[in-house]
């Protein structure tokens, strides 16, 4: 092989290697966005539904900051945390898989809160004791819809992000 051909091949290899970090990041961000949306779809499927506010609030995101890429599912719906981790004695009896590890505690007794909407949804059998929209509750069990969606997707995430490396370097 001539020195000119060898030099040209080395230059091409060096150029490809210099461009590969940017290509890898773009490929990873693209795949991460697709995977985050798949996880969000699974979380929506597992989320409890009354009026759909929680389910409709779940959205995927991917943010690239330098050489770090972060992605997942987020919500701006404040009550989402109560459904994920549970509340009151019902939450304690049906805890989130990570409750102990995260130090989640639950109120030990039931409580009364005011909500015309919740009272209307409860039905006639509760009407006598719940005048003026006041509702007694012992909380809700943990639904762990975000945790379940993420853990169910672990293998797909590893495989999908690993595919970005193959896409960039084995083409």
GROMACS .gro file of C-alpha atoms in nm:
model
  171
    1UNK     CA    1   0.000   0.000   0.000
    2UNK     CA    2   0.142   0.336  -0.091
    3UNK     CA    3   0.226   0.599   0.164
    4UNK     CA    4  -0.036   0.834   0.010
    5UNK     CA    5  -0.317   0.579   0.050
    6UNK     CA    6  -0.211   0.499   0.407
    7UNK     CA    7  -0.199   0.869   0.493
    8UNK     CA    8  -0.543   0.927   0.340
    9UNK     CA    9  -0.689   0.634   0.537
   10UNK     CA   10  -0.537   0.762   0.861
   11UNK     CA   11  -0.674   1.110   0.796
   12UNK     CA   12  -1.020   0.965   0.726
   13UNK     CA   13  -1.005   0.757   1.046
   14UNK     CA   14  -0.891   1.054   1.253
   15UNK     CA   15  -1.171   1.269   1.102
   16UNK     CA   16  -1.431   0.999   1.177
   17UNK     CA   17  -1.308   0.967   1.536
   18UNK     CA   18  -1.314   1.343   1.585
   19UNK     CA   19  -1.675   1.357   1.463
   20UNK     CA   20  -1.791   1.049   1.653
   21UNK     CA   21  -1.863   1.218   1.991
   22UNK     CA   22  -2.113   1.455   1.828
   23UNK     CA   23  -2.266   1.175   1.619
   24UNK     CA   24  -2.287   0.953   1.927
   25UNK     CA   25  -2.457   1.224   2.130
   26UNK     CA   26  -2.711   1.297   1.855
   27UNK     CA   27  -2.786   0.926   1.812
   28UNK     CA   28  -2.815   0.880   2.189
   29UNK     CA   29  -3.046   1.180   2.233
   30UNK     CA   30  -3.269   1.055   1.949
   31UNK     CA   31  -3.290   0.707   2.097
   32UNK     CA   32  -3.335   0.841   2.452
   33UNK     CA   33  -3.628   1.056   2.338
   34UNK     CA   34  -3.795   0.753   2.178
   35UNK     CA   35  -3.735   0.540   2.489
   36UNK     CA   36  -3.857   0.814   2.726
   37UNK     CA   37  -4.181   0.840   2.528
   38UNK     CA   38  -4.227   0.462   2.549
   39UNK     CA   39  -4.182   0.479   2.927
   40UNK     CA   40  -4.424   0.773   2.948
   41UNK     CA   41  -4.682   0.574   2.750
   42UNK     CA   42  -4.645   0.281   2.993
   43UNK     CA   43  -4.674   0.518   3.291
   44UNK     CA   44  -4.992   0.672   3.143
   45UNK     CA   45  -5.134   0.324   3.100
   46UNK     CA   46  -5.065   0.238   3.465
   47UNK     CA   47  -5.172   0.572   3.614
   48UNK     CA   48  -5.503   0.587   3.799
   49UNK     CA   49  -5.780   0.774   3.618
   50UNK     CA   50  -6.065   0.983   3.753
   51UNK     CA   51  -6.081   1.273   3.515
   52UNK     CA   52  -5.756   1.198   3.330
   53UNK     CA   53  -5.560   1.494   3.472
   54UNK     CA   54  -5.280   1.276   3.607
   55UNK     CA   55  -5.259   1.059   3.297
   56UNK     CA   56  -5.268   1.359   3.066
   57UNK     CA   57  -4.999   1.540   3.265
   58UNK     CA   58  -4.732   1.271   3.214
   59UNK     CA   59  -4.479   1.371   2.951
   60UNK     CA   60  -4.142   1.246   2.841
   61UNK     CA   61  -3.833   1.464   2.831
   62UNK     CA   62  -3.469   1.445   2.729
   63UNK     CA   63  -3.211   1.710   2.811
   64UNK     CA   64  -2.853   1.716   2.689
   65UNK     CA   65  -2.611   1.922   2.894
   66UNK     CA   66  -2.255   1.894   2.769
   67UNK     CA   67  -2.171   1.526   2.756
   68UNK     CA   68  -2.453   1.429   2.994
   69UNK     CA   69  -2.794   1.321   2.875
   70UNK     CA   70  -3.089   1.294   3.113
   71UNK     CA   71  -3.432   1.169   3.021
   72UNK     CA   72  -3.743   1.035   3.179
   73UNK     CA   73  -4.105   1.112   3.258
   74UNK     CA   74  -4.227   1.419   3.442
   75UNK     CA   75  -4.552   1.576   3.553
   76UNK     CA   76  -4.664   1.915   3.677
   77UNK     CA   77  -4.972   1.763   3.843
   78UNK     CA   78  -4.902   1.801   4.217
   79UNK     CA   79  -5.116   1.506   4.339
   80UNK     CA   80  -4.914   1.262   4.124
   81UNK     CA   81  -4.674   1.198   4.411
   82UNK     CA   82  -4.961   1.082   4.634
   83UNK     CA   83  -5.074   0.829   4.375
   84UNK     CA   84  -4.719   0.707   4.311
   85UNK     CA   85  -4.630   0.656   4.680
   86UNK     CA   86  -4.974   0.624   4.842
   87UNK     CA   87  -5.113   0.808   5.143
   88UNK     CA   88  -5.243   0.731   5.490
   89UNK     CA   89  -5.313   0.383   5.623
   90UNK     CA   90  -5.399   0.260   5.272
   91UNK     CA   91  -5.054   0.366   5.151
   92UNK     CA   92  -4.889   0.201   5.452
   93UNK     CA   93  -5.080  -0.123   5.389
   94UNK     CA   94  -4.997  -0.114   5.015
   95UNK     CA   95  -4.656   0.055   4.998
   96UNK     CA   96  -4.444   0.161   4.703
   97UNK     CA   97  -4.162  -0.087   4.622
   98UNK     CA   98  -3.904   0.178   4.716
   99UNK     CA   99  -4.090   0.326   5.017
  100UNK     CA  100  -3.853   0.191   5.283
  101UNK     CA  101  -3.541   0.275   5.083
  102UNK     CA  102  -3.663   0.631   5.022
  103UNK     CA  103  -3.788   0.683   5.378
  104UNK     CA  104  -4.152   0.733   5.277
  105UNK     CA  105  -4.386   0.748   5.576
  106UNK     CA  106  -4.763   0.751   5.586
  107UNK     CA  107  -5.013   0.914   5.819
  108UNK     CA  108  -5.140   0.639   6.051
  109UNK     CA  109  -5.507   0.745   6.058
  110UNK     CA  110  -5.777   0.867   5.823
  111UNK     CA  111  -5.875   1.231   5.777
  112UNK     CA  112  -6.148   1.456   5.639
  113UNK     CA  113  -6.099   1.698   5.352
  114UNK     CA  114  -6.332   1.924   5.158
  115UNK     CA  115  -6.394   1.854   4.790
  116UNK     CA  116  -6.731   1.889   4.618
  117UNK     CA  117  -6.586   1.695   4.324
  118UNK     CA  118  -6.469   1.401   4.537
  119UNK     CA  119  -6.792   1.394   4.736
  120UNK     CA  120  -6.999   1.383   4.415
  121UNK     CA  121  -6.793   1.090   4.287
  122UNK     CA  122  -6.844   0.886   4.606
  123UNK     CA  123  -7.208   0.803   4.539
  124UNK     CA  124  -7.528   0.798   4.740
  125UNK     CA  125  -7.410   0.562   5.015
  126UNK     CA  126  -7.173   0.830   5.145
  127UNK     CA  127  -7.409   1.127   5.108
  128UNK     CA  128  -7.541   1.129   5.469
  129UNK     CA  129  -7.200   1.153   5.636
  130UNK     CA  130  -7.042   1.384   5.381
  131UNK     CA  131  -7.239   1.708   5.384
  132UNK     CA  132  -7.094   2.018   5.224
  133UNK     CA  133  -6.843   1.829   5.017
  134UNK     CA  134  -6.647   1.699   5.316
  135UNK     CA  135  -6.500   1.355   5.252
  136UNK     CA  136  -6.345   1.106   5.494
  137UNK     CA  137  -6.055   0.905   5.358
  138UNK     CA  138  -5.795   0.659   5.475
  139UNK     CA  139  -5.578   0.756   5.180
  140UNK     CA  140  -5.486   0.566   4.868
  141UNK     CA  141  -5.258   0.269   4.805
  142UNK     CA  142  -4.932   0.326   4.619
  143UNK     CA  143  -4.983   0.280   4.245
  144UNK     CA  144  -4.610   0.299   4.156
  145UNK     CA  145  -4.704   0.368   3.794
  146UNK     CA  146  -4.380   0.559   3.724
  147UNK     CA  147  -4.159   0.305   3.900
  148UNK     CA  148  -4.332   0.013   3.729
  149UNK     CA  149  -4.298   0.172   3.384
  150UNK     CA  150  -3.929   0.241   3.438
  151UNK     CA  151  -3.840  -0.102   3.576
  152UNK     CA  152  -4.037  -0.274   3.298
  153UNK     CA  153  -3.830  -0.077   3.046
  154UNK     CA  154  -3.480  -0.130   3.190
  155UNK     CA  155  -3.373  -0.388   2.932
  156UNK     CA  156  -3.516  -0.187   2.643
  157UNK     CA  157  -3.331   0.124   2.762
  158UNK     CA  158  -2.998  -0.058   2.787
  159UNK     CA  159  -3.047  -0.223   2.450
  160UNK     CA  160  -3.169   0.098   2.286
  161UNK     CA  161  -2.888   0.316   2.413
  162UNK     CA  162  -2.632   0.048   2.331
  163UNK     CA  163  -2.771   0.054   1.978
  164UNK     CA  164  -2.661   0.416   1.948
  165UNK     CA  165  -2.299   0.305   1.988
  166UNK     CA  166  -2.344   0.040   1.720
  167UNK     CA  167  -2.512   0.292   1.492
  168UNK     CA  168  -2.221   0.537   1.513
  169UNK     CA  169  -1.922   0.304   1.522
  170UNK     CA  170  -2.028   0.001   1.321
  171UNK     CA  171  -2.171   0.176   1.018
   0.00000   0.00000   0.00000
